[in-house]
Amino acid sequence: MKTTNHDLAPKKIDPRGLPQRFWMLLYGVAVVFLGSCSLVPAKTFETRQSDTQAPKTIEPNQPNPGIVPPPILSSSEDPNFVVKVVQQVGPAVVRIDSSRTITSRVPDEFNDPFFRRFFGDATPQPRQRVERGSGSGFIINSSGQIVTNSHVVDGADRVTVTLKDGRTFDGKVLGEDPVTDVAAIKIDANNLPTLSVGNSDALQPGESVIAIGNPLGLNNTVTSGIISATGRSSSDIGASDKRVDYIQTDAAINPGNSGGPLLNIRGQVIAMNTAIIRGAQGLGFAIPINTVQKIAQQLITTGKVDHPYLGVQMVTLTPENKERIKNIAGDRLNITADDGVLLVEIVPRSPASVAGLRVGDVIKSINSQPVTKIEEVQKLVENSKIGTKLPIQVERNGQIVQLGIQPAALPARREG
């Protein structure tokens, strides 16, 4: 369940010959390759009727300034509300086991006739090993559609899904999206229990939450806590290759919880548990359910998700960062702006390169909306459309320059 970085663009090059120390100064500074998740309405998640509630649709749950957040106990003040939630939704949480075969490559030198003269039949042969992993998931449709994390099933040759009642099914991966770490699976079953869905846009720090999953192979494990924060950016948690704002929780999450649900006190899924920070305690992170829905809908429909991509590497410009960059880059970067988002690399032949963006440009606004942080730039691009021109204003050598850039589809991740 650890976060990992993947190559989403060509390897970094230094277009202005800046010393390697220039890139090293970015340690501890938020740096991302710009891409985003497409926002497509999704209605495939089913709502679930409990014994005590009428059928529900996805609730807007818009925050009301005059209403305080729900207390640690349920509205009935039942201290065992967690028990009732688990009994209600537990059957819709599944265990996912995956395996993939890894074949070791024989060095090219051993295929050379010169070496074969000496080694003959003793030439090394490719060897195979099987990697196994497990995680969690939850059923979103009674006909067998399940969501989990992409890293749970990434590259799997075989996926098996185990229900709480002990039944096991072969799972078919309908699609996976490493950029948001969401995957969709289908099993051949019907009349399955499903989770009702909350609204992750209305969450507030302090709300009580419950996590269900299979950490470290311990099936059907339940933990509880609160929402510690909302809107944690991918760069905040050291996962700059992801395009998600996370919900932070202190509910205990461990390897194997990946893909399991984070629930509110009404038993509605409000996020998908996905990551922890190694060595930390009480710092778990989950993907908001609204994001999971949008991505899962595209995976179920088309098997993939296209993400807008500019092809830039950037850093939030602060007085401290400006001074550090100036000390290392010298006169090779003429930065006159005091705030904004500084471009430190342009990927060759990318939309940014074609549009004329340059290293040293400072983004001041996108689509007429001012920006001062890389997270703001990323969110604006998340709402852009591939192939549709996006107005961008930059400061270059003290002058304001207006440009138009057409986001392209994010290049596929390259393995290895």
Short mmCIF file of C-alpha atoms in Angstrom, two decimals:
data_model
loop_
_atom_site.label_atom_id
_atom_site.label_comp_id
_atom_site.label_asym_id
_atom_site.label_seq_id
_atom_site.Cartn_x
_atom_site.Cartn_y
_atom_site.Cartn_z
CA MET A 1 0.00 0.00 0.00
CA LYS A 2 3.01 2.24 -0.22
CA THR A 3 3.06 5.05 -2.70
CA THR A 4 5.35 4.63 -5.65
CA ASN A 5 6.54 6.88 -8.44
CA HIS A 6 6.11 5.97 -12.08
CA ASP A 7 7.54 7.56 -15.22
CA LEU A 8 4.68 9.43 -16.87
CA ALA A 9 6.84 11.40 -19.29
CA PRO A 10 10.24 11.15 -20.99
CA LYS A 11 13.25 11.22 -18.70
CA LYS A 12 14.36 14.61 -17.45
CA ILE A 13 16.82 16.57 -19.52
CA ASP A 14 18.43 19.92 -18.74
CA PRO A 15 17.53 22.22 -21.66
CA ARG A 16 19.74 25.05 -20.47
CA GLY A 17 22.71 23.10 -19.21
CA LEU A 18 21.97 23.92 -15.60
CA PRO A 19 24.17 22.03 -13.14
CA GLN A 20 22.84 18.86 -11.52
CA ARG A 21 22.72 20.72 -8.21
CA PHE A 22 19.84 22.77 -9.63
CA TRP A 23 17.62 19.68 -9.67
CA MET A 24 18.88 18.62 -6.26
CA LEU A 25 17.65 21.88 -4.75
CA LEU A 26 14.13 20.74 -5.54
CA TYR A 27 14.42 18.16 -2.77
CA GLY A 28 11.73 19.08 -0.29
CA VAL A 29 10.00 21.37 -2.81
CA ALA A 30 6.79 20.25 -4.51
CA VAL A 31 7.54 19.25 -8.10
CA VAL A 32 5.11 17.51 -10.46
CA PHE A 33 4.71 16.55 -14.07
CA LEU A 34 1.43 18.16 -15.00
CA GLY A 35 -1.49 15.92 -15.85
CA SER A 36 -4.99 15.52 -14.53
CA CYS A 37 -7.96 13.29 -14.20
CA SER A 38 -10.81 13.67 -16.62
CA LEU A 39 -14.07 14.66 -14.99
CA VAL A 40 -16.91 12.60 -16.46
CA PRO A 41 -20.28 12.15 -14.76
CA ALA A 42 -20.80 8.64 -13.41
CA LYS A 43 -24.02 6.98 -12.30
CA THR A 44 -23.02 3.32 -12.17
CA PHE A 45 -22.63 3.05 -8.41
CA GLU A 46 -25.71 1.51 -6.86
CA THR A 47 -27.29 2.69 -3.66
CA ARG A 48 -28.11 0.15 -0.98
CA GLN A 49 -31.22 -0.04 1.16
CA SER A 50 -30.81 -0.89 4.82
CA ASP A 51 -33.50 -2.39 7.02
CA THR A 52 -34.21 0.96 8.63
CA GLN A 53 -33.81 3.40 5.76
CA ALA A 54 -35.72 4.13 2.58
CA PRO A 55 -33.90 3.67 -0.74
CA LYS A 56 -31.28 6.36 -1.26
CA THR A 57 -29.66 7.95 -4.24
CA ILE A 58 -26.26 9.63 -4.06
CA GLU A 59 -26.85 12.41 -1.59
CA PRO A 60 -25.62 15.93 -2.27
CA ASN A 61 -24.89 16.51 1.44
CA GLN A 62 -24.02 20.13 0.81
CA PRO A 63 -22.53 21.68 3.96
CA ASN A 64 -24.81 24.02 5.84
CA PRO A 65 -23.10 26.70 7.94
CA GLY A 66 -25.94 26.45 10.44
CA ILE A 67 -25.54 22.72 11.02
CA VAL A 68 -22.68 21.31 13.06
CA PRO A 69 -20.85 18.18 11.82
CA PRO A 70 -22.12 14.81 13.15
CA PRO A 71 -20.80 13.91 16.61
CA ILE A 72 -18.56 10.94 17.36
CA LEU A 73 -21.69 8.91 18.16
CA SER A 74 -24.50 8.29 15.73
CA SER A 75 -27.64 10.39 15.84
CA SER A 76 -29.23 7.76 18.09
CA GLU A 77 -26.29 8.15 20.50
CA ASP A 78 -25.65 4.43 20.17
CA PRO A 79 -22.06 3.70 21.33
CA ASN A 80 -22.11 0.57 19.17
CA PHE A 81 -22.85 2.34 15.90
CA VAL A 82 -19.62 0.92 14.42
CA VAL A 83 -20.96 -2.59 14.97
CA LYS A 84 -24.15 -1.75 13.10
CA VAL A 85 -22.24 -0.18 10.21
CA VAL A 86 -19.99 -3.23 9.89
CA GLN A 87 -22.95 -5.59 9.97
CA GLN A 88 -24.66 -3.49 7.33
CA VAL A 89 -21.82 -3.07 4.83
CA GLY A 90 -19.31 -5.81 5.67
CA PRO A 91 -20.62 -8.30 3.08
CA ALA A 92 -19.87 -5.80 0.28
CA VAL A 93 -16.14 -5.61 1.16
CA VAL A 94 -13.96 -8.19 -0.58
CA ARG A 95 -10.44 -9.55 -0.49
CA ILE A 96 -8.45 -9.37 -3.72
CA ASP A 97 -5.47 -11.64 -4.38
CA SER A 98 -3.30 -11.17 -7.44
CA SER A 99 -0.32 -12.88 -8.97
CA ARG A 100 1.96 -12.15 -11.88
CA THR A 101 4.81 -14.07 -13.48
CA ILE A 102 8.14 -12.27 -13.79
CA THR A 103 10.63 -13.60 -16.33
CA SER A 104 14.28 -12.69 -15.80
CA ARG A 105 16.09 -11.64 -18.96
CA VAL A 106 19.29 -13.31 -20.07
CA PRO A 107 22.04 -10.71 -20.69
CA ASP A 108 22.55 -10.08 -24.41
CA GLU A 109 26.21 -11.03 -24.09
CA PHE A 110 25.28 -14.68 -23.64
CA ASN A 111 23.59 -14.69 -27.05
CA ASP A 112 26.88 -13.71 -28.70
CA PRO A 113 28.47 -16.64 -30.63
CA PHE A 114 31.81 -15.82 -28.98
CA PHE A 115 30.41 -16.56 -25.53
CA ARG A 116 28.53 -19.62 -26.73
CA ARG A 117 31.84 -21.16 -27.88
CA PHE A 118 32.96 -21.20 -24.25
CA PHE A 119 29.69 -21.74 -22.35
CA GLY A 120 27.85 -24.04 -24.78
CA ASP A 121 24.82 -25.62 -23.10
CA ALA A 122 25.72 -23.90 -19.84
CA THR A 123 24.35 -20.61 -21.18
CA PRO A 124 21.91 -19.20 -18.61
CA GLN A 125 18.23 -19.64 -19.42
CA PRO A 126 15.44 -17.21 -18.58
CA ARG A 127 13.99 -17.86 -15.14
CA GLN A 128 10.48 -17.20 -13.94
CA ARG A 129 9.17 -16.30 -10.54
CA VAL A 130 5.65 -15.56 -9.35
CA GLU A 131 4.93 -12.41 -7.37
CA ARG A 132 1.82 -12.45 -5.20
CA GLY A 133 -0.02 -9.67 -3.45
CA SER A 134 -3.31 -9.02 -1.75
CA GLY A 135 -5.54 -6.07 -1.06
CA SER A 136 -9.14 -5.09 -0.57
CA GLY A 137 -12.01 -3.82 -2.67
CA PHE A 138 -15.74 -3.17 -2.50
CA ILE A 139 -18.72 -4.06 -4.65
CA ILE A 140 -20.33 -1.14 -6.47
CA ASN A 141 -22.86 -3.02 -8.58
CA SER A 142 -24.93 -6.11 -7.73
CA SER A 143 -23.89 -7.71 -11.02
CA GLY A 144 -20.28 -8.03 -9.88
CA GLN A 145 -18.46 -4.75 -10.54
CA ILE A 146 -15.78 -4.04 -7.94
CA VAL A 147 -13.35 -1.17 -7.42
CA THR A 148 -9.91 -1.33 -5.85
CA ASN A 149 -6.52 0.34 -6.17
CA SER A 150 -4.60 0.08 -9.42
CA HIS A 151 -1.49 -1.02 -7.56
CA VAL A 152 -3.35 -4.03 -6.15
CA VAL A 153 -3.87 -5.57 -9.61
CA ASP A 154 -1.12 -3.87 -11.63
CA GLY A 155 0.31 -6.30 -14.18
CA ALA A 156 -1.52 -9.28 -12.66
CA ASP A 157 -1.86 -12.50 -14.65
CA ARG A 158 -4.57 -13.72 -12.33
CA VAL A 159 -6.94 -11.98 -9.93
CA THR A 160 -9.18 -13.78 -7.43
CA VAL A 161 -11.91 -12.17 -5.37
CA THR A 162 -13.08 -13.62 -2.06
CA LEU A 163 -16.38 -12.53 -0.55
CA LYS A 164 -17.02 -12.34 3.16
CA ASP A 165 -19.19 -15.47 2.94
CA GLY A 166 -16.17 -17.42 1.68
CA ARG A 167 -17.08 -17.67 -2.01
CA THR A 168 -14.16 -17.14 -4.39
CA PHE A 169 -14.34 -15.91 -7.99
CA ASP A 170 -11.88 -15.25 -10.77
CA GLY A 171 -11.75 -11.54 -11.41
CA LYS A 172 -11.40 -9.80 -14.76
CA VAL A 173 -9.63 -6.43 -14.69
CA LEU A 174 -11.83 -4.08 -16.72
CA GLY A 175 -9.22 -1.33 -16.56
CA GLU A 176 -6.71 0.35 -14.29
CA ASP A 177 -5.53 3.92 -14.03
CA PRO A 178 -2.13 4.33 -12.32
CA VAL A 179 -2.45 8.12 -12.36
CA THR A 180 -5.33 8.07 -9.86
CA ASP A 181 -4.60 4.56 -8.53
CA VAL A 182 -8.11 3.30 -9.30
CA ALA A 183 -8.99 -0.03 -10.95
CA ALA A 184 -12.25 -1.77 -11.84
CA ILE A 185 -12.80 -5.54 -11.68
CA LYS A 186 -15.69 -7.77 -12.75
CA ILE A 187 -16.66 -11.13 -11.31
CA ASP A 188 -19.27 -13.52 -12.68
CA ALA A 189 -21.92 -13.20 -9.97
CA ASN A 190 -25.30 -11.57 -9.42
CA ASN A 191 -27.47 -10.28 -6.58
CA LEU A 192 -24.41 -9.18 -4.63
CA PRO A 193 -24.53 -6.72 -1.72
CA THR A 194 -23.34 -3.19 -2.56
CA LEU A 195 -22.30 -0.08 -0.67
CA SER A 196 -24.33 3.10 -0.61
CA VAL A 197 -22.36 6.17 -1.60
CA GLY A 198 -21.78 9.41 0.26
CA ASN A 199 -20.52 12.75 -1.02
CA SER A 200 -16.82 13.28 -0.45
CA ASP A 201 -17.05 16.96 -1.40
CA ALA A 202 -19.00 17.69 1.80
CA LEU A 203 -16.59 16.11 4.28
CA GLN A 204 -15.16 18.04 7.22
CA PRO A 205 -12.17 17.33 9.49
CA GLY A 206 -13.29 15.70 12.72
CA GLU A 207 -16.00 13.49 11.24
CA SER A 208 -15.98 9.89 12.43
CA VAL A 209 -14.95 7.23 9.89
CA ILE A 210 -14.63 3.45 9.72
CA ALA A 211 -12.20 1.43 7.60
CA ILE A 212 -12.78 -2.18 6.59
CA GLY A 213 -10.22 -4.31 4.76
CA ASN A 214 -7.74 -7.15 4.88
CA PRO A 215 -4.49 -5.74 6.29
CA LEU A 216 -1.54 -8.13 6.31
CA GLY A 217 -3.82 -11.00 5.34
CA LEU A 218 -6.13 -10.53 8.35
CA ASN A 219 -9.51 -10.67 6.65
CA ASN A 220 -12.45 -8.45 7.60
CA THR A 221 -10.46 -6.15 9.88
CA VAL A 222 -12.30 -3.08 11.19
CA THR A 223 -10.68 0.12 12.45
CA SER A 224 -12.15 3.53 13.23
CA GLY A 225 -11.04 7.11 13.67
CA ILE A 226 -11.73 10.54 12.28
CA ILE A 227 -11.06 12.53 9.16
CA SER A 228 -7.85 14.36 9.97
CA ALA A 229 -7.79 16.62 6.89
CA THR A 230 -9.23 16.96 3.41
CA GLY A 231 -7.66 18.16 0.18
CA ARG A 232 -4.16 16.77 0.77
CA SER A 233 -2.37 17.11 -2.56
CA SER A 234 -0.34 14.29 -4.06
CA SER A 235 2.83 16.34 -3.55
CA ASP A 236 1.93 16.75 0.14
CA ILE A 237 2.27 13.02 0.71
CA GLY A 238 5.19 12.38 -1.64
CA ALA A 239 3.22 10.84 -4.52
CA SER A 240 3.78 13.47 -7.18
CA ASP A 241 3.00 11.03 -10.00
CA LYS A 242 -0.62 10.80 -8.81
CA ARG A 243 -3.41 13.21 -9.75
CA VAL A 244 -5.56 13.06 -6.63
CA ASP A 245 -6.40 15.22 -3.63
CA TYR A 246 -6.53 12.83 -0.68
CA ILE A 247 -8.56 12.53 2.49
CA GLN A 248 -6.33 12.06 5.51
CA THR A 249 -7.49 9.83 8.36
CA ASP A 250 -6.10 8.48 11.62
CA ALA A 251 -8.08 5.23 11.25
CA ALA A 252 -5.45 2.49 11.25
CA ILE A 253 -4.52 1.51 7.67
CA ASN A 254 -1.88 -1.08 6.81
CA PRO A 255 -0.68 -2.96 3.71
CA GLY A 256 -3.65 -5.01 2.53
CA ASN A 257 -6.15 -2.25 3.31
CA SER A 258 -5.48 -0.86 -0.17
CA GLY A 259 -8.70 -0.56 -2.13
CA GLY A 260 -10.99 -1.01 0.86
CA PRO A 261 -13.72 1.47 1.81
CA LEU A 262 -13.57 4.37 4.24
CA LEU A 263 -17.11 4.82 5.59
CA ASN A 264 -19.04 7.48 7.45
CA ILE A 265 -21.23 6.76 10.47
CA ARG A 266 -24.21 6.07 8.20
CA GLY A 267 -22.33 3.27 6.45
CA GLN A 268 -21.83 5.23 3.23
CA VAL A 269 -18.49 4.86 1.45
CA ILE A 270 -16.83 8.26 1.26
CA ALA A 271 -13.32 7.23 0.13
CA MET A 272 -11.05 4.36 -0.94
CA ASN A 273 -8.11 3.62 1.37
CA THR A 274 -4.90 3.76 -0.63
CA ALA A 275 -1.67 4.91 1.03
CA ILE A 276 0.37 5.40 4.16
CA ILE A 277 3.58 7.26 4.82
CA ARG A 278 6.26 4.76 5.74
CA GLY A 279 7.30 4.98 9.37
CA ALA A 280 4.45 7.28 10.39
CA GLN A 281 1.55 6.53 12.71
CA GLY A 282 -2.00 7.78 12.31
CA LEU A 283 -1.34 9.07 8.78
CA GLY A 284 -3.52 7.21 6.31
CA PHE A 285 -4.76 8.52 2.99
CA ALA A 286 -7.82 7.71 0.92
CA ILE A 287 -9.09 8.67 -2.54
CA PRO A 288 -12.39 10.61 -2.34
CA ILE A 289 -15.32 8.52 -3.56
CA ASN A 290 -16.40 11.22 -6.03
CA THR A 291 -13.07 10.77 -7.80
CA VAL A 292 -13.31 6.98 -7.60
CA GLN A 293 -16.75 7.09 -9.24
CA LYS A 294 -15.65 9.26 -12.14
CA ILE A 295 -12.57 7.19 -12.89
CA ALA A 296 -14.31 3.84 -12.40
CA GLN A 297 -17.09 4.83 -14.80
CA GLN A 298 -14.54 5.47 -17.55
CA LEU A 299 -12.67 2.25 -16.81
CA ILE A 300 -15.88 0.22 -16.94
CA THR A 301 -17.01 1.91 -20.16
CA THR A 302 -13.77 2.18 -22.14
CA GLY A 303 -11.11 0.32 -20.16
CA LYS A 304 -8.89 3.38 -19.83
CA VAL A 305 -8.74 7.01 -18.74
CA ASP A 306 -7.16 9.80 -20.76
CA HIS A 307 -5.54 12.56 -18.70
CA PRO A 308 -4.77 16.07 -19.98
CA TYR A 309 -1.02 16.63 -20.15
CA LEU A 310 1.12 19.72 -20.69
CA GLY A 311 4.65 18.39 -20.31
CA VAL A 312 6.14 20.72 -17.73
CA GLN A 313 7.96 20.39 -14.44
CA MET A 314 7.28 23.21 -12.03
CA VAL A 315 7.75 24.56 -8.54
CA THR A 316 5.82 27.05 -6.46
CA LEU A 317 7.78 30.30 -6.45
CA THR A 318 8.47 31.72 -2.99
CA PRO A 319 11.14 34.22 -1.89
CA GLU A 320 13.14 31.35 -0.41
CA ASN A 321 12.92 29.21 -3.54
CA LYS A 322 13.72 32.19 -5.73
CA GLU A 323 16.89 32.91 -3.77
CA ARG A 324 18.02 29.29 -3.82
CA ILE A 325 17.45 28.99 -7.57
CA LYS A 326 19.23 32.28 -8.20
CA ASN A 327 22.26 31.17 -6.18
CA ILE A 328 22.60 27.96 -8.21
CA ALA A 329 21.42 28.94 -11.69
CA GLY A 330 23.01 32.38 -11.69
CA ASP A 331 22.16 34.48 -14.75
CA ARG A 332 20.96 31.46 -16.73
CA LEU A 333 17.48 31.98 -15.30
CA ASN A 334 16.21 35.58 -15.15
CA ILE A 335 13.38 35.39 -12.62
CA THR A 336 11.72 38.74 -11.98
CA ALA A 337 8.43 37.55 -10.46
CA ASP A 338 8.05 37.15 -6.70
CA ASP A 339 5.19 34.66 -6.82
CA GLY A 340 3.53 32.28 -9.24
CA VAL A 341 4.52 28.87 -10.57
CA LEU A 342 8.02 28.60 -12.04
CA LEU A 343 8.63 26.24 -14.96
CA VAL A 344 11.92 24.41 -14.42
CA GLU A 345 11.65 21.97 -17.31
CA ILE A 346 9.78 21.67 -20.61
CA VAL A 347 9.46 18.18 -22.10
CA PRO A 348 10.60 18.23 -25.77
CA ARG A 349 7.78 17.95 -28.34
CA SER A 350 5.16 18.21 -25.58
CA PRO A 351 2.12 20.55 -25.77
CA ALA A 352 4.01 23.04 -23.59
CA SER A 353 6.99 23.00 -25.96
CA VAL A 354 4.77 23.40 -29.03
CA ALA A 355 2.94 26.32 -27.40
CA GLY A 356 6.23 28.14 -26.75
CA LEU A 357 6.54 27.83 -22.98
CA ARG A 358 10.13 28.13 -21.75
CA VAL A 359 12.20 27.20 -18.72
CA GLY A 360 12.11 30.24 -16.42
CA ASP A 361 8.57 31.27 -17.34
CA VAL A 362 6.35 31.97 -14.34
CA ILE A 363 2.70 31.02 -14.76
CA LYS A 364 0.47 33.81 -13.49
CA SER A 365 -2.95 32.63 -14.66
CA ILE A 366 -4.68 29.82 -16.54
CA ASN A 367 -7.99 30.42 -18.29
CA SER A 368 -8.07 33.90 -16.66
CA GLN A 369 -7.82 32.43 -13.15
CA PRO A 370 -4.80 33.57 -11.10
CA VAL A 371 -2.48 30.85 -9.77
CA THR A 372 0.25 30.94 -7.13
CA LYS A 373 0.71 27.23 -6.35
CA ILE A 374 1.36 24.14 -8.43
CA GLU A 375 -1.75 22.50 -6.93
CA GLU A 376 -3.87 25.31 -8.39
CA VAL A 377 -2.32 24.81 -11.82
CA GLN A 378 -2.93 21.09 -11.64
CA LYS A 379 -6.59 21.47 -10.70
CA LEU A 380 -7.22 23.89 -13.56
CA VAL A 381 -5.66 21.46 -16.01
CA GLU A 382 -7.75 18.67 -14.46
CA ASN A 383 -10.80 20.56 -15.66
CA SER A 384 -9.42 21.19 -19.14
CA LYS A 385 -10.21 19.16 -22.24
CA ILE A 386 -7.72 17.31 -24.38
CA GLY A 387 -7.25 19.13 -27.68
CA THR A 388 -9.06 22.30 -26.56
CA LYS A 389 -6.89 25.41 -26.36
CA LEU A 390 -6.23 26.61 -22.83
CA PRO A 391 -5.25 30.29 -22.37
CA ILE A 392 -2.18 30.73 -20.18
CA GLN A 393 -0.45 33.90 -19.01
CA VAL A 394 3.22 33.82 -18.02
CA GLU A 395 5.77 36.35 -16.88
CA ARG A 396 8.98 36.16 -18.91
CA ASN A 397 11.93 38.47 -18.29
CA GLY A 398 9.63 40.97 -16.63
CA GLN A 399 7.10 40.97 -19.47
CA ILE A 400 3.62 39.43 -19.52
CA VAL A 401 3.18 36.93 -22.36
CA GLN A 402 -0.15 35.45 -23.44
CA LEU A 403 -0.07 31.93 -24.90
CA GLY A 404 -2.51 29.19 -25.84
CA ILE A 405 -1.77 25.54 -25.13
CA GLN A 406 -3.67 22.45 -26.24
CA PRO A 407 -3.43 19.66 -23.64
CA ALA A 408 -2.70 16.23 -25.08
CA ALA A 409 -3.39 12.80 -23.61
CA LEU A 410 -0.87 11.89 -20.94
CA PRO A 411 1.69 9.42 -22.38
CA ALA A 412 1.26 5.89 -21.11
CA ARG A 413 3.46 4.84 -18.24
CA ARG A 414 6.60 3.08 -19.37
CA GLU A 415 7.52 -0.07 -17.44
CA GLY A 416 11.00 -0.92 -16.27
#
